[in-house]
PDB file of C-alpha atoms in Angstrom:
ATOM      1  CA  MET M   1     -73.999  12.379  80.984  1.00  0.00           C
ATOM      2  CA  SER M   2     -71.253  13.043  78.569  1.00  0.00           C
ATOM      3  CA  SER M   3     -70.659  10.712  75.629  1.00  0.00           C
ATOM      4  CA  SER M   4     -66.859  10.453  76.309  1.00  0.00           C
ATOM      5  CA  SER M   5     -65.202   7.109  76.303  1.00  0.00           C
ATOM      6  CA  GLY M   6     -65.346   7.168  80.192  1.00  0.00           C
ATOM      7  CA  ASP M   7     -69.142   7.014  79.977  1.00  0.00           C
ATOM      8  CA  LYS M   8     -69.236   3.228  80.346  1.00  0.00           C
ATOM      9  CA  VAL M   9     -71.575   0.962  82.182  1.00  0.00           C
ATOM     10  CA  ARG M  10     -71.042  -2.628  83.414  1.00  0.00           C
ATOM     11  CA  ALA M  11     -73.786  -5.247  83.507  1.00  0.00           C
ATOM     12  CA  SER M  12     -74.473  -8.882  83.961  1.00  0.00           C
ATOM     13  CA  HIS M  13     -77.455 -10.525  82.261  1.00  0.00           C
ATOM     14  CA  ILE M  14     -79.473 -13.669  81.960  1.00  0.00           C
ATOM     15  CA  LEU M  15     -80.510 -14.610  78.328  1.00  0.00           C
ATOM     16  CA  ILE M  16     -83.218 -17.110  77.454  1.00  0.00           C
ATOM     17  CA  LYS M  17     -83.311 -17.831  73.751  1.00  0.00           C
ATOM     18  CA  HIS M  18     -86.421 -18.881  71.876  1.00  0.00           C
ATOM     19  CA  GLN M  19     -87.837 -19.640  68.400  1.00  0.00           C
ATOM     20  CA  GLY M  20     -87.613 -16.022  67.461  1.00  0.00           C
ATOM     21  CA  SER M  21     -83.942 -15.669  68.342  1.00  0.00           C
ATOM     22  CA  ARG M  22     -81.363 -14.713  65.682  1.00  0.00           C
ATOM     23  CA  ARG M  23     -79.216 -17.632  66.628  1.00  0.00           C
ATOM     24  CA  LYS M  24     -80.981 -20.831  67.835  1.00  0.00           C
ATOM     25  CA  SER M  25     -78.111 -22.490  69.544  1.00  0.00           C
ATOM     26  CA  SER M  26     -76.114 -21.874  72.786  1.00  0.00           C
ATOM     27  CA  TRP M  27     -73.388 -23.335  74.885  1.00  0.00           C
ATOM     28  CA  LYS M  28     -75.900 -25.570  76.655  1.00  0.00           C
ATOM     29  CA  ASP M  29     -78.009 -26.315  73.657  1.00  0.00           C
ATOM     30  CA  PRO M  30     -75.473 -26.572  70.802  1.00  0.00           C
ATOM     31  CA  GLU M  31     -77.938 -28.196  68.307  1.00  0.00           C
ATOM     32  CA  GLY M  32     -80.719 -25.776  69.243  1.00  0.00           C
ATOM     33  CA  ALA M  33     -83.204 -28.518  69.998  1.00  0.00           C
ATOM     34  CA  VAL M  34     -84.655 -26.881  73.158  1.00  0.00           C
ATOM     35  CA  ILE M  35     -84.392 -23.298  71.795  1.00  0.00           C
ATOM     36  CA  SER M  36     -86.234 -24.120  68.464  1.00  0.00           C
ATOM     37  CA  ASN M  37     -89.097 -25.584  70.582  1.00  0.00           C
ATOM     38  CA  THR M  38     -89.324 -22.681  73.002  1.00  0.00           C
ATOM     39  CA  THR M  39     -91.917 -20.005  72.287  1.00  0.00           C
ATOM     40  CA  ARG M  40     -91.227 -16.345  73.418  1.00  0.00           C
ATOM     41  CA  ASP M  41     -94.009 -16.671  75.999  1.00  0.00           C
ATOM     42  CA  GLU M  42     -92.397 -19.818  77.523  1.00  0.00           C
ATOM     43  CA  ALA M  43     -89.010 -18.043  77.546  1.00  0.00           C
ATOM     44  CA  VAL M  44     -90.585 -14.969  79.300  1.00  0.00           C
ATOM     45  CA  ALA M  45     -92.345 -17.189  81.805  1.00  0.00           C
ATOM     46  CA  GLN M  46     -89.156 -18.901  82.693  1.00  0.00           C
ATOM     47  CA  LEU M  47     -87.176 -15.685  82.967  1.00  0.00           C
ATOM     48  CA  LYS M  48     -89.928 -14.104  85.162  1.00  0.00           C
ATOM     49  CA  ALA M  49     -89.775 -17.050  87.527  1.00  0.00           C
ATOM     50  CA  LEU M  50     -86.061 -16.817  87.731  1.00  0.00           C
ATOM     51  CA  ARG M  51     -86.207 -13.009  88.282  1.00  0.00           C
ATOM     52  CA  ASP M  52     -88.735 -13.560  91.097  1.00  0.00           C
ATOM     53  CA  ASP M  53     -86.374 -15.926  92.823  1.00  0.00           C
ATOM     54  CA  ILE M  54     -83.433 -13.471  92.525  1.00  0.00           C
ATOM     55  CA  VAL M  55     -85.419 -10.413  93.689  1.00  0.00           C
ATOM     56  CA  SER M  56     -86.964 -12.342  96.688  1.00  0.00           C
ATOM     57  CA  GLY M  57     -83.493 -13.417  97.662  1.00  0.00           C
ATOM     58  CA  LYS M  58     -84.137 -17.119  97.162  1.00  0.00           C
ATOM     59  CA  ALA M  59     -81.485 -17.310  94.401  1.00  0.00           C
ATOM     60  CA  ASP M  60     -78.267 -15.399  93.556  1.00  0.00           C
ATOM     61  CA  PHE M  61     -78.195 -13.637  90.168  1.00  0.00           C
ATOM     62  CA  ASN M  62     -74.686 -15.067  89.304  1.00  0.00           C
ATOM     63  CA  ASP M  63     -75.686 -18.594  90.225  1.00  0.00           C
ATOM     64  CA  VAL M  64     -78.898 -18.333  88.166  1.00  0.00           C
ATOM     65  CA  ALA M  65     -76.937 -16.832  85.124  1.00  0.00           C
ATOM     66  CA  ALA M  66     -74.335 -19.684  85.459  1.00  0.00           C
ATOM     67  CA  ARG M  67     -77.032 -22.351  85.296  1.00  0.00           C
ATOM     68  CA  TYR M  68     -79.716 -20.935  82.954  1.00  0.00           C
ATOM     69  CA  SER M  69     -78.327 -18.206  80.713  1.00  0.00           C
ATOM     70  CA  ASP M  70     -77.972 -19.052  76.962  1.00  0.00           C
ATOM     71  CA  CYS M  71     -75.193 -16.505  76.623  1.00  0.00           C
ATOM     72  CA  SER M  72     -71.606 -17.678  76.902  1.00  0.00           C
ATOM     73  CA  SER M  73     -71.190 -14.963  79.680  1.00  0.00           C
ATOM     74  CA  ALA M  74     -72.931 -17.557  81.948  1.00  0.00           C
ATOM     75  CA  LYS M  75     -69.422 -18.900  82.617  1.00  0.00           C
ATOM     76  CA  ARG M  76     -68.715 -15.539  84.332  1.00  0.00           C
ATOM     77  CA  GLY M  77     -72.024 -15.380  86.174  1.00  0.00           C
ATOM     78  CA  GLY M  78     -73.543 -13.337  83.401  1.00  0.00           C
ATOM     79  CA  ASP M  79     -71.001 -10.607  83.506  1.00  0.00           C
ATOM     80  CA  LEU M  80     -70.568  -8.773  80.177  1.00  0.00           C
ATOM     81  CA  GLY M  81     -67.808  -6.331  81.436  1.00  0.00           C
ATOM     82  CA  PRO M  82     -67.845  -2.727  80.784  1.00  0.00           C
ATOM     83  CA  PHE M  83     -69.383  -1.360  77.541  1.00  0.00           C
ATOM     84  CA  GLY M  84     -70.168   2.011  76.068  1.00  0.00           C
ATOM     85  CA  LYS M  85     -72.951   3.311  73.794  1.00  0.00           C
ATOM     86  CA  GLY M  86     -73.320   1.583  70.456  1.00  0.00           C
ATOM     87  CA  GLN M  87     -71.737  -1.681  71.553  1.00  0.00           C
ATOM     88  CA  MET M  88     -75.018  -3.578  72.472  1.00  0.00           C
ATOM     89  CA  GLN M  89     -78.368  -3.940  70.825  1.00  0.00           C
ATOM     90  CA  LYS M  90     -80.335  -0.784  71.395  1.00  0.00           C
ATOM     91  CA  PRO M  91     -83.013  -2.137  73.841  1.00  0.00           C
ATOM     92  CA  PHE M  92     -80.293  -3.705  75.925  1.00  0.00           C
ATOM     93  CA  GLU M  93     -78.169  -0.521  76.040  1.00  0.00           C
ATOM     94  CA  THR M  94     -81.142   1.744  76.771  1.00  0.00           C
ATOM     95  CA  THR M  95     -82.311  -0.382  79.649  1.00  0.00           C
ATOM     96  CA  THR M  96     -78.849  -0.833  81.116  1.00  0.00           C
ATOM     97  CA  TYR M  97     -78.188   2.897  81.191  1.00  0.00           C
ATOM     98  CA  ALA M  98     -81.549   3.557  82.831  1.00  0.00           C
ATOM     99  CA  LEU M  99     -80.818   1.149  85.667  1.00  0.00           C
ATOM    100  CA  LYS M 100     -79.152   2.238  88.856  1.00  0.00           C
ATOM    101  CA  VAL M 101     -76.143   0.109  90.008  1.00  0.00           C
ATOM    102  CA  GLY M 102     -77.426  -3.078  91.645  1.00  0.00           C
ATOM    103  CA  GLU M 103     -80.867  -2.772  90.103  1.00  0.00           C
ATOM    104  CA  ILE M 104     -82.362  -5.601  87.954  1.00  0.00           C
ATOM    105  CA  SER M 105     -84.383  -4.851  84.864  1.00  0.00           C
ATOM    106  CA  ASP M 106     -87.733  -6.224  83.772  1.00  0.00           C
ATOM    107  CA  ILE M 107     -87.782  -8.446  80.762  1.00  0.00           C
ATOM    108  CA  VAL M 108     -85.950  -6.976  77.772  1.00  0.00           C
ATOM    109  CA  ASP M 109     -86.424  -8.229  74.171  1.00  0.00           C
ATOM    110  CA  THR M 110     -83.673  -8.243  71.674  1.00  0.00           C
ATOM    111  CA  ASP M 111     -82.784 -10.130  68.478  1.00  0.00           C
ATOM    112  CA  SER M 112     -80.918 -12.545  70.791  1.00  0.00           C
ATOM    113  CA  GLY M 113     -83.823 -13.451  72.948  1.00  0.00           C
ATOM    114  CA  VAL M 114     -85.246 -12.195  76.303  1.00  0.00           C
ATOM    115  CA  HIS M 115     -83.056 -10.866  79.063  1.00  0.00           C
ATOM    116  CA  ILE M 116     -82.970  -9.642  82.545  1.00  0.00           C
ATOM    117  CA  ILE M 117     -80.185  -7.178  83.153  1.00  0.00           C
ATOM    118  CA  LYS M 118     -78.303  -6.271  86.355  1.00  0.00           C
ATOM    119  CA  ARG M 119     -76.301  -3.163  86.257  1.00  0.00           C
ATOM    120  CA  THR M 120     -73.120  -3.712  88.251  1.00  0.00           C
ATOM    121  CA  GLY M 121     -71.245  -0.539  87.447  1.00  0.00           C
TER     122      GLY M 121
END
């Protein structure tokens, strides 16, 4: 893999924020009331359940992102668009680049919260 500007990936994600998140508010919890009372373990449990539904085909990734993600990308079904190296938090970037297109990650921790990532390009 070269590190040229053409070396971009595209991904969608679902973010669940929790007490340890850098910013404890989101588009669906502007006051941060829910986020401040959510432990990391609770956030992970919720995300694992959502991931199981997606992987088993019971739910669609984009629909789940639109409903549950604490990131404003929820409005786009979780789509973050294309990005290159150095644009995302390191664990997020490393995981995305390691996925094959169409693959969904396990739980990824960043300063923002816990995520599952789907590489789309």
